[in-house]
Amino acid sequence: MLASYISANGHPASAKADKIQSITGVLMGCFLLAHLHFESSILLGKEAFYTVVQFLEGGMFSSTGHGFPIVTKVFSVFMLLVVMAHAAVALRRFPAQLGQWRALRRHMSVINHKDSHAWFWQLATGFVLFFLVPVHLFTMIANPEIGPHLSAERVYHQNAWLLYALLLPAVVIHAMVGLYRVAVKWGLTTKRTALRKLAKGLIIYLIVIGILSLISYLIIGSDLSMPVEAYRPS
């Protein structure tokens, strides 16, 4: 069953879909790397995060220096479209039946192939992200206002930390494994062992800075009184 499943999905007609999946995957992976580092600026203090937000939202084009939240809204819509395109072509690779999942598990237990294990983790995390990522993006589209206080309000007072606690490890693992598999698939490197070590190191690093950032928002949020006012540097 597994062999027939792989064979069916390995048809030459899927080459175009493979390219779309790889391009959208690389785009999302690079975005995640940038996004988590921008978010982690909160670790340097409220003013550092505020400065980063205003820069990303085009504050340099405003007479007041304050950015335009519409930029966050538009970019969130764009990323939602990218996610939808990626999911649409990736779903053809998804085991659709319980028997296919069992065959995959048996295959992994018999053949200890690291790339097969990487593929399994990408499938598992992809299933989780199918539900979590749209929730996050819809939230940003509906309420694009971000900043040290407003983001902390969302995390602490609106209990968004529950979503982010599930989303963080799933999206990091999925993205880094995905970038590894794209590099191998398209022959960008032959040093798989070194690339796997790099991917593992990035997974640990990104999850750590993501958790520290989340904790910072929780601490800031716990000190805020309702209604929350947007942060303004002194």
CSV table of C-alpha atoms in Angstrom, one decimal:
chain,number,residue,atom,x,y,z
A,1,MET,CA,0.0,0.0,0.0
A,2,LEU,CA,2.8,2.4,0.9
A,3,ALA,CA,4.6,1.6,-2.4
A,4,SER,CA,1.5,2.3,-4.4
A,5,TYR,CA,0.9,5.5,-2.5
A,6,ILE,CA,4.5,6.8,-3.2
A,7,SER,CA,4.3,5.7,-6.8
A,8,ALA,CA,1.1,7.5,-7.4
A,9,ASN,CA,2.4,10.7,-5.9
A,10,GLY,CA,5.7,10.4,-7.8
A,11,HIS,CA,4.0,10.8,-11.2
A,12,PRO,CA,5.8,13.2,-13.5
A,13,ALA,CA,2.6,15.3,-13.7
A,14,SER,CA,3.2,16.4,-10.1
A,15,ALA,CA,6.5,18.2,-11.0
A,16,LYS,CA,4.8,21.6,-11.3
A,17,ALA,CA,3.0,21.1,-8.0
A,18,ASP,CA,6.4,20.1,-6.5
A,19,LYS,CA,7.9,23.4,-7.6
A,20,ILE,CA,5.0,25.4,-6.2
A,21,GLN,CA,5.2,23.5,-2.9
A,22,SER,CA,9.0,24.2,-2.7
A,23,ILE,CA,8.7,27.9,-3.6
A,24,THR,CA,5.9,28.6,-1.2
A,25,GLY,CA,7.7,26.5,1.5
A,26,VAL,CA,10.9,28.4,1.1
A,27,LEU,CA,9.0,31.7,1.2
A,28,MET,CA,7.3,30.7,4.5
A,29,GLY,CA,10.5,29.3,6.0
A,30,CYS,CA,12.4,32.5,5.3
A,31,PHE,CA,9.5,34.5,6.6
A,32,LEU,CA,9.4,32.5,9.9
A,33,LEU,CA,13.2,33.1,10.4
A,34,ALA,CA,12.7,36.8,10.0
A,35,HIS,CA,9.4,36.9,12.0
A,36,LEU,CA,10.7,35.2,15.1
A,37,HIS,CA,13.8,37.4,15.2
A,38,PHE,CA,11.6,40.5,14.8
A,39,GLU,CA,9.4,39.3,17.6
A,40,SER,CA,12.4,38.5,19.8
A,41,SER,CA,13.3,42.2,19.9
A,42,ILE,CA,10.9,42.4,22.8
A,43,LEU,CA,13.7,40.7,24.8
A,44,LEU,CA,15.6,44.0,24.4
A,45,GLY,CA,12.8,46.0,25.9
A,46,LYS,CA,9.5,47.6,24.9
A,47,GLU,CA,11.2,50.5,23.1
A,48,ALA,CA,13.3,48.1,20.9
A,49,PHE,CA,10.2,46.2,19.9
A,50,TYR,CA,8.2,49.4,19.3
A,51,THR,CA,11.0,50.7,17.0
A,52,VAL,CA,11.1,47.4,15.0
A,53,VAL,CA,7.3,47.5,14.6
A,54,GLN,CA,7.2,51.1,13.4
A,55,PHE,CA,10.0,50.4,10.9
A,56,LEU,CA,8.3,47.3,9.5
A,57,GLU,CA,5.0,49.2,9.2
A,58,GLY,CA,6.6,52.1,7.3
A,59,GLY,CA,6.9,54.6,10.0
A,60,MET,CA,9.6,56.4,8.1
A,61,PHE,CA,6.9,57.5,5.6
A,62,SER,CA,4.8,59.0,8.4
A,63,SER,CA,5.1,62.6,9.6
A,64,THR,CA,4.6,61.3,13.2
A,65,GLY,CA,7.0,58.3,12.8
A,66,HIS,CA,4.1,56.0,13.6
A,67,GLY,CA,3.7,53.0,11.3
A,68,PHE,CA,0.6,52.0,9.3
A,69,PRO,CA,-1.2,48.9,10.7
A,70,ILE,CA,-2.7,48.3,7.2
A,71,VAL,CA,0.8,47.0,6.2
A,72,THR,CA,0.4,44.2,8.7
A,73,LYS,CA,-3.1,43.5,7.5
A,74,VAL,CA,-2.1,43.3,3.8
A,75,PHE,CA,1.0,41.2,4.5
A,76,SER,CA,-1.1,38.8,6.6
A,77,VAL,CA,-3.5,38.4,3.7
A,78,PHE,CA,-0.6,37.7,1.4
A,79,MET,CA,0.8,35.1,3.8
A,80,LEU,CA,-2.6,33.5,4.1
A,81,LEU,CA,-2.7,33.1,0.3
A,82,VAL,CA,0.8,31.6,0.3
A,83,VAL,CA,-0.2,29.2,3.0
A,84,MET,CA,-3.4,28.2,1.1
A,85,ALA,CA,-1.3,27.6,-2.1
A,86,HIS,CA,1.2,25.5,-0.1
A,87,ALA,CA,-1.5,23.5,1.6
A,88,ALA,CA,-3.3,22.8,-1.7
A,89,VAL,CA,-0.3,21.2,-3.4
A,90,ALA,CA,1.0,19.6,-0.2
A,91,LEU,CA,-2.3,17.7,0.6
A,92,ARG,CA,-1.7,15.4,-2.4
A,93,ARG,CA,1.2,13.9,-0.5
A,94,PHE,CA,-0.9,13.4,2.7
A,95,PRO,CA,-1.8,9.8,3.6
A,96,ALA,CA,-5.6,9.9,3.2
A,97,GLN,CA,-6.4,6.6,4.8
A,98,LEU,CA,-5.6,5.0,8.2
A,99,GLY,CA,-4.0,2.1,6.4
A,100,GLN,CA,-1.5,4.4,4.7
A,101,TRP,CA,-0.5,5.9,8.0
A,102,ARG,CA,0.0,2.4,9.4
A,103,ALA,CA,2.1,1.4,6.4
A,104,LEU,CA,4.2,4.5,6.8
A,105,ARG,CA,4.7,3.7,10.5
A,106,ARG,CA,5.7,0.1,9.7
A,107,HIS,CA,8.1,1.4,7.0
A,108,MET,CA,9.8,3.7,9.5
A,109,SER,CA,10.1,1.0,12.1
A,110,VAL,CA,11.7,-1.4,9.7
A,111,ILE,CA,13.9,1.0,7.8
A,112,ASN,CA,15.7,3.5,10.0
A,113,HIS,CA,16.1,6.2,7.3
A,114,LYS,CA,16.5,9.7,8.7
A,115,ASP,CA,14.9,11.4,5.8
A,116,SER,CA,11.8,9.2,6.1
A,117,HIS,CA,11.6,10.3,9.8
A,118,ALA,CA,11.9,13.9,8.7
A,119,TRP,CA,9.1,13.5,6.2
A,120,PHE,CA,6.9,11.9,8.9
A,121,TRP,CA,7.5,14.9,11.2
A,122,GLN,CA,6.7,17.3,8.4
A,123,LEU,CA,3.4,15.4,7.8
A,124,ALA,CA,2.5,15.5,11.5
A,125,THR,CA,3.3,19.1,12.0
A,126,GLY,CA,1.7,20.0,8.7
A,127,PHE,CA,-1.6,18.5,10.0
A,128,VAL,CA,-1.4,20.6,13.1
A,129,LEU,CA,-0.6,23.8,11.2
A,130,PHE,CA,-3.5,23.3,8.9
A,131,PHE,CA,-5.7,24.3,11.8
A,132,LEU,CA,-3.5,26.7,13.8
A,133,VAL,CA,-1.9,29.0,11.1
A,134,PRO,CA,-5.2,30.3,9.6
A,135,VAL,CA,-6.4,31.2,13.2
A,136,HIS,CA,-3.3,33.2,13.8
A,137,LEU,CA,-3.4,34.9,10.4
A,138,PHE,CA,-7.1,35.7,10.7
A,139,THR,CA,-6.4,37.3,14.0
A,140,MET,CA,-3.8,39.5,12.5
A,141,ILE,CA,-6.1,40.4,9.6
A,142,ALA,CA,-9.0,41.3,11.9
A,143,ASN,CA,-6.8,43.1,14.5
A,144,PRO,CA,-3.5,44.3,12.9
A,145,GLU,CA,-2.5,46.6,15.7
A,146,ILE,CA,0.7,45.4,17.3
A,147,GLY,CA,3.1,46.8,19.8
A,148,PRO,CA,4.6,46.0,23.2
A,149,HIS,CA,1.3,46.6,25.1
A,150,LEU,CA,-1.2,45.5,22.4
A,151,SER,CA,0.7,42.3,21.6
A,152,ALA,CA,1.0,41.6,25.3
A,153,GLU,CA,-2.7,42.1,25.8
A,154,ARG,CA,-3.4,39.6,23.1
A,155,VAL,CA,-1.0,37.1,24.6
A,156,TYR,CA,-2.0,37.5,28.2
A,157,HIS,CA,-5.5,38.9,28.5
A,158,GLN,CA,-6.9,37.2,25.5
A,159,ASN,CA,-5.1,33.9,26.2
A,160,ALA,CA,-3.4,33.8,22.8
A,161,TRP,CA,-0.5,32.2,24.6
A,162,LEU,CA,-2.4,28.9,24.3
A,163,LEU,CA,-2.4,29.2,20.5
A,164,TYR,CA,1.2,30.3,20.3
A,165,ALA,CA,2.4,27.5,22.7
A,166,LEU,CA,1.1,25.0,20.2
A,167,LEU,CA,1.9,26.9,17.1
A,168,LEU,CA,5.6,27.6,17.9
A,169,PRO,CA,7.1,24.1,18.0
A,170,ALA,CA,4.9,22.9,15.1
A,171,VAL,CA,5.7,25.7,12.7
A,172,VAL,CA,9.5,25.8,13.6
A,173,ILE,CA,9.9,22.0,13.1
A,174,HIS,CA,7.8,22.0,9.9
A,175,ALA,CA,9.6,25.0,8.4
A,176,MET,CA,13.2,23.9,9.2
A,177,VAL,CA,12.6,20.3,8.1
A,178,GLY,CA,10.9,21.7,5.0
A,179,LEU,CA,13.9,23.9,4.1
A,180,TYR,CA,16.2,20.9,4.6
A,181,ARG,CA,14.1,18.7,2.3
A,182,VAL,CA,13.9,21.4,-0.4
A,183,ALA,CA,17.7,21.8,-0.3
A,184,VAL,CA,18.2,18.0,-0.7
A,185,LYS,CA,15.3,17.6,-3.2
A,186,TRP,CA,16.6,20.2,-5.6
A,187,GLY,CA,20.3,19.2,-5.3
A,188,LEU,CA,21.4,22.4,-3.5
A,189,THR,CA,23.7,20.3,-1.3
A,190,THR,CA,25.0,16.8,-0.9
A,191,LYS,CA,26.1,17.1,2.7
A,192,ARG,CA,22.9,15.8,4.3
A,193,THR,CA,24.4,15.0,7.7
A,194,ALA,CA,25.8,18.6,8.2
A,195,LEU,CA,22.5,20.1,6.9
A,196,ARG,CA,20.5,17.9,9.3
A,197,LYS,CA,22.6,19.1,12.2
A,198,LEU,CA,22.1,22.7,11.1
A,199,ALA,CA,18.3,22.2,10.9
A,200,LYS,CA,18.2,20.6,14.4
A,201,GLY,CA,20.3,23.5,15.7
A,202,LEU,CA,18.0,26.1,14.2
A,203,ILE,CA,14.9,24.2,15.5
A,204,ILE,CA,16.3,24.4,19.1
A,205,TYR,CA,17.4,28.0,18.7
A,206,LEU,CA,14.2,29.3,17.2
A,207,ILE,CA,12.0,27.5,19.8
A,208,VAL,CA,14.1,28.9,22.6
A,209,ILE,CA,13.9,32.5,21.4
A,210,GLY,CA,10.2,32.0,20.7
A,211,ILE,CA,9.5,30.7,24.2
A,212,LEU,CA,11.5,33.6,25.8
A,213,SER,CA,9.6,36.1,23.7
A,214,LEU,CA,6.3,34.5,24.7
A,215,ILE,CA,7.3,34.7,28.4
A,216,SER,CA,8.2,38.4,28.0
A,217,TYR,CA,4.8,39.1,26.6
A,218,LEU,CA,3.2,37.2,29.5
A,219,ILE,CA,5.2,39.3,32.0
A,220,ILE,CA,4.4,42.5,30.3
A,221,GLY,CA,0.7,41.6,30.0
A,222,SER,CA,0.4,40.7,33.7
A,223,ASP,CA,1.4,44.2,34.6
A,224,LEU,CA,-1.1,45.9,32.3
A,225,SER,CA,-4.5,47.1,33.5
A,226,MET,CA,-7.6,47.1,31.4
A,227,PRO,CA,-8.3,48.8,29.1
A,228,VAL,CA,-4.9,48.6,27.6
A,229,GLU,CA,-3.4,51.7,26.1
A,230,ALA,CA,-0.9,51.5,23.2
A,231,TYR,CA,2.7,51.9,24.2
A,232,ARG,CA,4.3,55.2,23.4
A,233,PRO,CA,8.1,55.7,24.1
A,234,SER,CA,8.8,58.4,26.7
